[in-house]
Amino acid sequence: MYVSTLVCSFMTGNTGGVMSVVVSVAGKEVTSVFNASKSGELCGRIQTNFVLSEIQLWYPSGYGKQPMYDVTIYVNLKSADTISEVKMVKKIGFRRIELIQDDLPDGKTFYFRINGIPLFVKGSNWIPADAFEGRVTQESLQKLLQSAVLSNQNMVRVW
């Protein structure tokens, strides 16, 4: 299993700079350094691999537990005139999802397999909870998602 992230920053001035990125997931940490010789956008992709046995897989409602892990991204940007630091922590779950389309005499199958388990998908489409994102609270999101669980849904399609 791997985690990949793209981190970009815009640098002003004529001197360029250095962007150091540290990503930490489930106790593993990877560091990458990106250099820019002039001003403009500085982007870098970092990727780290994990041994699957170290991570508990996330399962849809009704099929197992939903363990979540903290992902920490720390970015340090240094140029001739500026030093900036940003740290962000998010929760994520790991799972493997496959769309199965095996040949049939008159078409193809169409179902999902999550972590090796064939799954009958029961779900709905998710549109923004409010036109103004700032009005959406953690409590209101929790109520909306809990209502999906209570109606036996196991997948939400995000638009």
mmCIF file of C-alpha atoms in Angstrom:
data_model
loop_
_atom_site.group_PDB
_atom_site.id
_atom_site.type_symbol
_atom_site.label_atom_id
_atom_site.label_comp_id
_atom_site.label_asym_id
_atom_site.label_seq_id
_atom_site.Cartn_x
_atom_site.Cartn_y
_atom_site.Cartn_z
ATOM 1 C CA MET A 1 0.000 0.000 0.000
ATOM 2 C CA TYR A 2 1.299 3.456 -0.769
ATOM 3 C CA VAL A 3 0.426 7.032 -0.006
ATOM 4 C CA SER A 4 1.173 9.752 -2.535
ATOM 5 C CA THR A 5 0.683 13.488 -2.164
ATOM 6 C CA LEU A 6 1.361 16.534 -4.299
ATOM 7 C CA VAL A 7 2.471 19.667 -2.471
ATOM 8 C CA CYS A 8 2.783 23.017 -4.276
ATOM 9 C CA SER A 9 3.856 26.466 -3.214
ATOM 10 C CA PHE A 10 4.254 29.727 -5.094
ATOM 11 C CA MET A 11 7.522 31.543 -4.503
ATOM 12 C CA THR A 12 8.067 35.222 -5.222
ATOM 13 C CA GLY A 13 11.335 37.029 -5.791
ATOM 14 C CA ASN A 14 14.190 35.997 -8.043
ATOM 15 C CA THR A 15 16.129 33.732 -5.749
ATOM 16 C CA GLY A 16 14.120 30.507 -5.691
ATOM 17 C CA GLY A 17 14.145 28.391 -2.597
ATOM 18 C CA VAL A 18 13.786 25.022 -0.950
ATOM 19 C CA MET A 19 10.621 23.206 0.093
ATOM 20 C CA SER A 20 10.966 20.395 2.634
ATOM 21 C CA VAL A 21 7.977 18.094 3.035
ATOM 22 C CA VAL A 22 7.498 15.472 5.753
ATOM 23 C CA VAL A 23 4.564 13.057 5.547
ATOM 24 C CA SER A 24 3.790 10.800 8.500
ATOM 25 C CA VAL A 25 1.201 7.998 8.397
ATOM 26 C CA ALA A 26 0.670 5.210 10.907
ATOM 27 C CA GLY A 27 4.048 5.771 12.541
ATOM 28 C CA LYS A 28 6.003 5.841 9.256
ATOM 29 C CA GLU A 29 7.621 9.026 8.040
ATOM 30 C CA VAL A 30 9.079 10.088 4.718
ATOM 31 C CA THR A 31 10.892 13.336 3.940
ATOM 32 C CA SER A 32 11.520 14.925 0.555
ATOM 33 C CA VAL A 33 13.275 18.139 -0.414
ATOM 34 C CA PHE A 34 12.499 20.092 -3.584
ATOM 35 C CA ASN A 35 14.606 22.944 -4.956
ATOM 36 C CA ALA A 36 13.672 25.863 -7.194
ATOM 37 C CA SER A 37 16.281 28.089 -8.808
ATOM 38 C CA LYS A 38 13.867 30.921 -9.642
ATOM 39 C CA SER A 39 10.524 32.320 -8.568
ATOM 40 C CA GLY A 40 7.258 30.666 -9.527
ATOM 41 C CA GLU A 41 5.414 27.531 -8.604
ATOM 42 C CA LEU A 42 7.367 24.834 -6.806
ATOM 43 C CA CYS A 43 5.668 21.429 -6.758
ATOM 44 C CA GLY A 44 6.826 18.058 -5.586
ATOM 45 C CA ARG A 45 5.267 14.632 -5.305
ATOM 46 C CA ILE A 46 6.312 12.371 -2.492
ATOM 47 C CA GLN A 47 5.340 8.754 -2.093
ATOM 48 C CA THR A 48 5.835 6.280 0.695
ATOM 49 C CA ASN A 49 5.157 2.560 0.880
ATOM 50 C CA PHE A 50 3.644 0.719 3.827
ATOM 51 C CA VAL A 51 3.621 -2.919 4.809
ATOM 52 C CA LEU A 52 -0.081 -3.822 4.693
ATOM 53 C CA SER A 53 0.085 -5.950 7.841
ATOM 54 C CA GLU A 54 0.830 -2.809 9.865
ATOM 55 C CA ILE A 55 -2.442 -1.161 8.861
ATOM 56 C CA GLN A 56 -5.959 -2.282 9.727
ATOM 57 C CA LEU A 57 -8.240 -1.986 6.718
ATOM 58 C CA TRP A 58 -11.351 0.192 6.709
ATOM 59 C CA TYR A 59 -14.648 -1.565 5.871
ATOM 60 C CA PRO A 60 -18.031 -0.143 4.841
ATOM 61 C CA SER A 61 -20.826 -0.026 7.406
ATOM 62 C CA GLY A 62 -22.091 -3.529 8.149
ATOM 63 C CA TYR A 63 -18.932 -5.274 6.898
ATOM 64 C CA GLY A 64 -16.364 -4.498 9.584
ATOM 65 C CA LYS A 65 -14.613 -1.757 11.525
ATOM 66 C CA GLN A 66 -13.618 1.659 10.228
ATOM 67 C CA PRO A 67 -10.188 2.321 11.755
ATOM 68 C CA MET A 68 -8.857 5.786 11.006
ATOM 69 C CA TYR A 69 -5.261 6.999 10.989
ATOM 70 C CA ASP A 70 -3.754 10.449 11.373
ATOM 71 C CA VAL A 71 -1.856 11.695 8.339
ATOM 72 C CA THR A 72 0.437 14.590 9.151
ATOM 73 C CA ILE A 73 1.918 16.770 6.424
ATOM 74 C CA TYR A 74 4.533 19.290 7.461
ATOM 75 C CA VAL A 75 5.881 21.752 4.881
ATOM 76 C CA ASN A 76 8.832 24.073 5.451
ATOM 77 C CA LEU A 77 9.500 26.613 2.699
ATOM 78 C CA LYS A 78 12.678 28.677 2.687
ATOM 79 C CA SER A 79 13.616 31.373 0.228
ATOM 80 C CA ALA A 80 16.007 34.296 0.487
ATOM 81 C CA ASP A 81 13.327 36.532 2.013
ATOM 82 C CA THR A 82 10.857 34.142 3.655
ATOM 83 C CA ILE A 83 10.579 31.123 5.888
ATOM 84 C CA SER A 84 7.118 29.565 6.053
ATOM 85 C CA GLU A 85 5.917 26.511 7.923
ATOM 86 C CA VAL A 86 2.590 24.710 7.612
ATOM 87 C CA LYS A 87 1.383 21.604 9.443
ATOM 88 C CA MET A 88 -1.835 19.793 8.609
ATOM 89 C CA VAL A 89 -3.305 16.690 10.245
ATOM 90 C CA LYS A 90 -6.162 14.730 8.632
ATOM 91 C CA LYS A 91 -7.829 11.406 9.406
ATOM 92 C CA ILE A 92 -7.948 8.724 6.709
ATOM 93 C CA GLY A 93 -8.901 5.073 6.360
ATOM 94 C CA PHE A 94 -7.219 2.513 4.112
ATOM 95 C CA ARG A 95 -9.132 0.088 1.933
ATOM 96 C CA ARG A 96 -8.867 -1.639 -1.420
ATOM 97 C CA ILE A 97 -11.802 -1.196 -3.782
ATOM 98 C CA GLU A 98 -12.219 -3.014 -7.089
ATOM 99 C CA LEU A 99 -14.918 -2.667 -9.720
ATOM 100 C CA ILE A 100 -15.540 -6.180 -11.057
ATOM 101 C CA GLN A 101 -16.701 -6.439 -14.669
ATOM 102 C CA ASP A 102 -16.392 -10.085 -15.669
ATOM 103 C CA ASP A 103 -17.695 -11.232 -19.043
ATOM 104 C CA LEU A 104 -21.140 -12.850 -19.168
ATOM 105 C CA PRO A 105 -22.878 -14.391 -22.210
ATOM 106 C CA ASP A 106 -24.956 -11.232 -22.680
ATOM 107 C CA GLY A 107 -22.854 -8.486 -21.030
ATOM 108 C CA LYS A 108 -20.672 -7.982 -17.982
ATOM 109 C CA THR A 109 -21.002 -8.147 -14.241
ATOM 110 C CA PHE A 110 -20.904 -4.855 -12.339
ATOM 111 C CA TYR A 111 -20.185 -5.031 -8.637
ATOM 112 C CA PHE A 112 -17.607 -3.882 -6.138
ATOM 113 C CA ARG A 113 -15.165 -5.878 -4.050
ATOM 114 C CA ILE A 114 -13.911 -4.128 -0.909
ATOM 115 C CA ASN A 115 -10.829 -5.642 0.738
ATOM 116 C CA GLY A 116 -11.560 -8.886 -1.131
ATOM 117 C CA ILE A 117 -15.239 -9.060 -0.108
ATOM 118 C CA PRO A 118 -17.943 -8.841 -2.818
ATOM 119 C CA LEU A 119 -20.255 -6.014 -1.809
ATOM 120 C CA PHE A 120 -23.859 -5.227 -2.653
ATOM 121 C CA VAL A 121 -23.760 -1.446 -2.809
ATOM 122 C CA LYS A 122 -26.582 0.441 -1.137
ATOM 123 C CA GLY A 123 -25.993 4.137 -1.218
ATOM 124 C CA SER A 124 -26.789 7.631 -2.353
ATOM 125 C CA ASN A 125 -25.237 10.654 -4.010
ATOM 126 C CA TRP A 126 -23.651 13.297 -1.819
ATOM 127 C CA ILE A 127 -23.948 16.913 -2.854
ATOM 128 C CA PRO A 128 -22.657 19.776 -0.717
ATOM 129 C CA ALA A 129 -24.568 20.003 2.564
ATOM 130 C CA ASP A 130 -24.861 23.773 2.111
ATOM 131 C CA ALA A 131 -23.995 26.241 -0.643
ATOM 132 C CA PHE A 132 -21.860 28.080 1.920
ATOM 133 C CA GLU A 133 -19.273 25.670 3.278
ATOM 134 C CA GLY A 134 -18.674 27.775 6.399
ATOM 135 C CA ARG A 135 -22.214 27.091 7.619
ATOM 136 C CA VAL A 136 -21.659 23.319 7.685
ATOM 137 C CA THR A 137 -20.758 22.061 11.138
ATOM 138 C CA GLN A 138 -19.185 18.795 12.236
ATOM 139 C CA GLU A 139 -22.450 18.029 14.050
ATOM 140 C CA SER A 140 -24.605 18.526 10.937
ATOM 141 C CA LEU A 141 -22.268 16.356 8.838
ATOM 142 C CA GLN A 142 -22.345 13.651 11.508
ATOM 143 C CA LYS A 143 -26.168 13.671 11.473
ATOM 144 C CA LEU A 144 -26.308 13.381 7.682
ATOM 145 C CA LEU A 145 -23.822 10.510 7.550
ATOM 146 C CA GLN A 146 -25.455 8.740 10.496
ATOM 147 C CA SER A 147 -28.805 8.903 8.682
ATOM 148 C CA ALA A 148 -27.165 7.082 5.753
ATOM 149 C CA VAL A 149 -25.914 4.361 8.126
ATOM 150 C CA LEU A 150 -29.339 4.032 9.781
ATOM 151 C CA SER A 151 -30.952 3.528 6.360
ATOM 152 C CA ASN A 152 -28.513 0.639 5.692
ATOM 153 C CA GLN A 153 -26.389 2.490 3.163
ATOM 154 C CA ASN A 154 -22.790 1.353 2.792
ATOM 155 C CA MET A 155 -21.489 3.724 0.086
ATOM 156 C CA VAL A 156 -21.781 7.447 -0.602
ATOM 157 C CA ARG A 157 -20.955 8.835 -4.036
ATOM 158 C CA VAL A 158 -19.412 12.293 -3.659
ATOM 159 C CA TRP A 159 -20.103 14.784 -6.465
#
